[in-house]
Amino acid sequence: MKSFTVFVSGSGTNLQAIINKVKEGYIKAELSLVVSDNSNAYALKRAENAEIETAVFNFKKFNSKRNFENAILKKLKEKNIDFIVLAGFMRVLSPKFINKYPDKILNIHPALLPSFKGTHGIKDAYEYGVKVTGPTVHFVTENVDSGPIIIQKAVEIKENDTLESLEEKIHKAEHQIFPEAIKLFVEEKLKVKGKKVIIS
Ligand code: GAR
């Protein structure tokens, strides 16, 4: 069985959705480690409640990004991690790190890429006034928020939506498509061909 890790920085609602889907047997892989750059992340509690090992790497305690990433890589090697899921991990990984796991890092972004890249995908779409937005699951490549797209889900923005109600709708869609994309990956149904992901 493949072994994977989820990287988090915050609340961890996506992590929770993934934990639930692993428990149900919908995702047939072992979630063997949760990595966080933030020791206060509520996501760590969720991992502990599910009896999943956690590892915190406080960026400020390392004297360079390289050392920070090397420490994480060492841990992943120890745990025989096959693939990585970024679920609200708010740090950009270096090309060197990414190249250690080519086409093996999945990320969720809360907007329909390539629109509204960056750290405020929901707010930026809401303020722009688009009528449709929604989450994207994609493979991570050297260019931030630009890797091959696996699944997207459209979410309509209605006139009576507030930023909060939109956030709620986006998260609900995320909790659906992220486990779905991970399942497809685990079952080796995803093939990357250039910029495209072919789903078999
Ligand atoms: C999610 O909405 C995810 O799309 C976003 O952070 C949130 C994490 O929520 N990620 C990014 O914006 C990455 N650029 P969660 O901690 O409740 O899963």
Short mmCIF file of C-alpha atoms and ligand atoms in Angstrom, two decimals:
data_model
loop_
_atom_site.label_atom_id
_atom_site.label_comp_id
_atom_site.label_asym_id
_atom_site.label_seq_id
_atom_site.Cartn_x
_atom_site.Cartn_y
_atom_site.Cartn_z
CA MET A 1 0.00 0.00 0.00
CA LYS A 2 1.23 3.51 -0.80
CA SER A 3 2.16 5.68 2.14
CA PHE A 4 1.50 9.42 2.12
CA THR A 5 1.82 12.59 4.11
CA VAL A 6 -0.37 15.68 4.34
CA PHE A 7 1.26 19.09 4.84
CA VAL A 8 -0.82 21.68 6.72
CA SER A 9 -0.52 25.15 8.22
CA GLY A 10 -3.98 25.93 9.61
CA SER A 11 -7.39 24.61 10.48
CA GLY A 12 -7.12 21.35 8.56
CA THR A 13 -10.67 20.86 7.33
CA ASN A 14 -9.26 19.31 4.15
CA LEU A 15 -7.03 17.08 6.24
CA GLN A 16 -10.15 15.98 8.14
CA ALA A 17 -11.97 15.13 4.91
CA ILE A 18 -8.95 13.08 3.80
CA ILE A 19 -8.68 11.29 7.17
CA ASN A 20 -12.37 10.38 6.95
CA LYS A 21 -12.01 9.03 3.42
CA VAL A 22 -8.96 6.94 4.37
CA LYS A 23 -10.88 5.51 7.34
CA GLU A 24 -13.85 4.67 5.13
CA GLY A 25 -11.55 2.83 2.73
CA TYR A 26 -12.40 5.22 -0.13
CA ILE A 27 -8.70 6.20 -0.35
CA LYS A 28 -6.72 2.96 -0.19
CA ALA A 29 -3.42 4.33 1.08
CA GLU A 30 -1.83 4.84 4.45
CA LEU A 31 -1.79 8.38 5.82
CA SER A 32 1.34 7.93 7.90
CA LEU A 33 2.44 11.47 8.69
CA VAL A 34 1.08 15.00 9.04
CA VAL A 35 3.67 17.75 8.62
CA SER A 36 3.10 21.32 9.78
CA ASP A 37 5.17 24.48 9.75
CA ASN A 38 2.96 25.87 12.50
CA SER A 39 2.85 24.27 15.94
CA ASN A 40 -0.48 25.99 16.68
CA ALA A 41 -2.28 24.59 13.66
CA TYR A 42 -5.60 23.03 14.64
CA ALA A 43 -4.86 20.45 11.93
CA LEU A 44 -2.33 18.88 14.32
CA LYS A 45 -5.14 18.19 16.81
CA ARG A 46 -7.13 16.51 14.08
CA ALA A 47 -4.14 14.29 13.27
CA GLU A 48 -3.60 13.43 16.92
CA ASN A 49 -7.28 12.58 17.36
CA ALA A 50 -6.93 10.19 14.45
CA GLU A 51 -3.70 8.77 15.93
CA ILE A 52 -1.59 9.88 13.02
CA GLU A 53 2.04 10.81 13.64
CA THR A 54 2.77 14.53 13.39
CA ALA A 55 5.96 16.45 12.76
CA VAL A 56 6.34 20.21 13.21
CA PHE A 57 9.08 22.09 11.38
CA ASN A 58 9.21 25.66 12.61
CA PHE A 59 10.74 27.63 9.75
CA LYS A 60 12.25 30.21 12.11
CA LYS A 61 14.29 27.54 13.88
CA PHE A 62 16.25 26.76 10.72
CA ASN A 63 18.84 29.13 9.37
CA SER A 64 17.86 28.62 5.75
CA LYS A 65 15.02 27.34 3.60
CA ARG A 66 17.38 24.62 2.42
CA ASN A 67 17.92 23.31 5.95
CA PHE A 68 14.20 23.53 6.68
CA GLU A 69 13.38 21.48 3.60
CA ASN A 70 16.21 19.00 4.15
CA ALA A 71 14.88 18.27 7.62
CA ILE A 72 11.43 17.57 6.17
CA LEU A 73 12.88 15.42 3.38
CA LYS A 74 14.82 13.36 5.91
CA LYS A 75 11.63 12.68 7.84
CA LEU A 76 9.75 11.70 4.67
CA LYS A 77 12.51 9.27 3.76
CA GLU A 78 12.44 7.71 7.23
CA LYS A 79 8.70 7.18 6.88
CA ASN A 80 8.97 5.79 3.31
CA ILE A 81 6.57 8.39 1.97
CA ASP A 82 5.46 7.76 -1.62
CA PHE A 83 3.51 10.96 -2.22
CA ILE A 84 2.67 14.31 -0.64
CA VAL A 85 -0.61 16.17 -0.28
CA LEU A 86 -0.55 19.91 0.41
CA ALA A 87 -3.75 20.85 2.24
CA GLY A 88 -3.54 24.51 3.15
CA PHE A 89 0.25 24.45 3.48
CA MET A 90 1.12 28.12 3.15
CA ARG A 91 4.77 27.82 2.10
CA VAL A 92 6.25 27.62 -1.35
CA LEU A 93 8.46 24.56 -1.78
CA SER A 94 11.75 24.96 -3.65
CA PRO A 95 12.36 23.35 -7.07
CA LYS A 96 14.91 21.07 -5.40
CA PHE A 97 12.27 19.74 -3.01
CA ILE A 98 9.65 19.38 -5.73
CA ASN A 99 12.05 17.51 -8.00
CA LYS A 100 12.47 14.84 -5.35
CA TYR A 101 8.77 13.99 -5.79
CA PRO A 102 8.02 14.64 -9.47
CA ASP A 103 4.28 14.36 -10.23
CA LYS A 104 3.87 13.09 -6.68
CA ILE A 105 2.81 16.28 -4.91
CA LEU A 106 -0.86 17.29 -5.02
CA ASN A 107 -2.11 20.70 -3.95
CA ILE A 108 -5.52 22.27 -3.49
CA HIS A 109 -6.10 25.88 -4.43
CA PRO A 110 -9.39 27.64 -3.59
CA ALA A 111 -9.92 29.23 -7.02
CA LEU A 112 -10.25 28.09 -10.61
CA LEU A 113 -6.64 28.20 -11.77
CA PRO A 114 -5.06 29.91 -13.58
CA SER A 115 -7.26 32.67 -12.12
CA PHE A 116 -6.66 34.08 -8.66
CA LYS A 117 -3.35 32.44 -7.81
CA GLY A 118 -1.69 33.18 -4.47
CA THR A 119 -2.75 33.18 -0.86
CA HIS A 120 -6.21 34.83 -1.05
CA GLY A 121 -7.88 32.88 -3.84
CA ILE A 122 -11.40 33.10 -2.40
CA LYS A 123 -11.33 36.78 -1.42
CA ASP A 124 -9.68 37.83 -4.67
CA ALA A 125 -12.38 36.10 -6.74
CA TYR A 126 -15.15 37.53 -4.55
CA GLU A 127 -13.82 41.07 -4.78
CA TYR A 128 -13.20 40.82 -8.51
CA GLY A 129 -16.88 40.08 -9.01
CA VAL A 130 -16.62 36.87 -11.00
CA LYS A 131 -19.85 34.86 -11.19
CA VAL A 132 -18.17 31.46 -11.04
CA THR A 133 -15.17 30.33 -9.00
CA GLY A 134 -14.24 27.07 -7.26
CA PRO A 135 -11.37 24.89 -6.11
CA THR A 136 -8.62 23.28 -8.19
CA VAL A 137 -6.55 20.21 -7.38
CA HIS A 138 -3.30 20.13 -9.31
CA PHE A 139 0.15 18.60 -9.37
CA VAL A 140 2.84 20.84 -7.94
CA THR A 141 5.59 22.01 -10.27
CA GLU A 142 8.29 24.64 -9.92
CA ASN A 143 5.93 27.45 -10.93
CA VAL A 144 3.54 28.27 -8.10
CA ASP A 145 -0.14 27.38 -8.73
CA SER A 146 0.64 26.42 -12.33
CA GLY A 147 1.03 22.63 -12.39
CA PRO A 148 -1.13 20.20 -14.39
CA ILE A 149 -4.76 20.35 -13.27
CA ILE A 150 -6.40 17.17 -11.96
CA ILE A 151 -9.92 18.26 -10.94
CA GLN A 152 -11.80 21.56 -10.69
CA LYS A 153 -15.29 22.23 -9.41
CA ALA A 154 -17.35 25.26 -10.34
CA VAL A 155 -19.05 27.19 -7.54
CA GLU A 156 -21.47 29.99 -8.42
CA ILE A 157 -21.25 33.33 -6.66
CA LYS A 158 -24.79 34.61 -6.13
CA GLU A 159 -25.69 38.23 -5.46
CA ASN A 160 -26.57 37.48 -1.85
CA ASP A 161 -23.31 35.64 -1.16
CA THR A 162 -20.98 37.12 1.43
CA LEU A 163 -17.29 36.30 1.59
CA GLU A 164 -18.12 33.94 4.46
CA SER A 165 -20.89 32.10 2.60
CA LEU A 166 -18.62 31.78 -0.42
CA GLU A 167 -15.81 30.39 1.73
CA GLU A 168 -18.23 27.80 3.06
CA LYS A 169 -19.26 26.73 -0.44
CA ILE A 170 -15.64 26.54 -1.64
CA HIS A 171 -14.60 24.43 1.34
CA LYS A 172 -17.50 22.05 0.79
CA ALA A 173 -16.40 21.60 -2.84
CA GLU A 174 -12.78 21.14 -1.73
CA HIS A 175 -13.72 18.39 0.69
CA GLN A 176 -15.36 16.58 -2.20
CA ILE A 177 -12.76 16.91 -4.97
CA PHE A 178 -9.58 16.57 -2.95
CA PRO A 179 -10.26 13.02 -1.70
CA GLU A 180 -11.50 12.19 -5.20
CA ALA A 181 -8.22 13.34 -6.78
CA ILE A 182 -6.16 11.48 -4.16
CA LYS A 183 -8.15 8.31 -4.82
CA LEU A 184 -7.48 8.62 -8.57
CA PHE A 185 -3.78 9.17 -7.90
CA VAL A 186 -3.53 6.18 -5.54
CA GLU A 187 -5.26 3.98 -8.09
CA GLU A 188 -2.78 5.17 -10.74
CA LYS A 189 -5.52 6.59 -12.93
CA LEU A 190 -3.75 9.90 -13.53
CA LYS A 191 -1.25 10.37 -16.34
CA VAL A 192 0.55 13.66 -16.84
CA LYS A 193 1.04 14.51 -20.51
CA GLY A 194 2.70 17.89 -20.77
CA LYS A 195 0.32 20.42 -19.21
CA LYS A 196 -2.58 17.96 -19.17
CA VAL A 197 -3.68 15.25 -16.80
CA ILE A 198 -5.39 12.33 -18.51
CA ILE A 199 -7.81 10.46 -16.25
CA SER A 200 -8.38 6.81 -17.14
C1 GAR B 1 -8.07 25.76 1.70
O1 GAR B 1 -9.17 26.54 1.31
C2 GAR B 1 -7.05 25.67 0.59
O2 GAR B 1 -7.61 25.70 -0.69
C3 GAR B 1 -6.24 26.91 0.86
O3 GAR B 1 -6.13 26.96 2.25
C4 GAR B 1 -7.32 26.43 2.83
C5 GAR B 1 -6.94 25.48 3.95
O4 GAR B 1 -8.06 25.13 4.69
N1 GAR B 1 -4.95 26.84 0.22
C6 GAR B 1 -4.37 27.89 -0.35
O5 GAR B 1 -4.84 29.00 -0.38
C7 GAR B 1 -3.02 27.59 -1.00
N2 GAR B 1 -2.60 28.70 -1.78
P1 GAR B 1 -8.03 23.91 5.70
O6 GAR B 1 -6.79 24.11 6.59
O7 GAR B 1 -9.28 24.02 6.48
O8 GAR B 1 -7.94 22.64 4.91
#
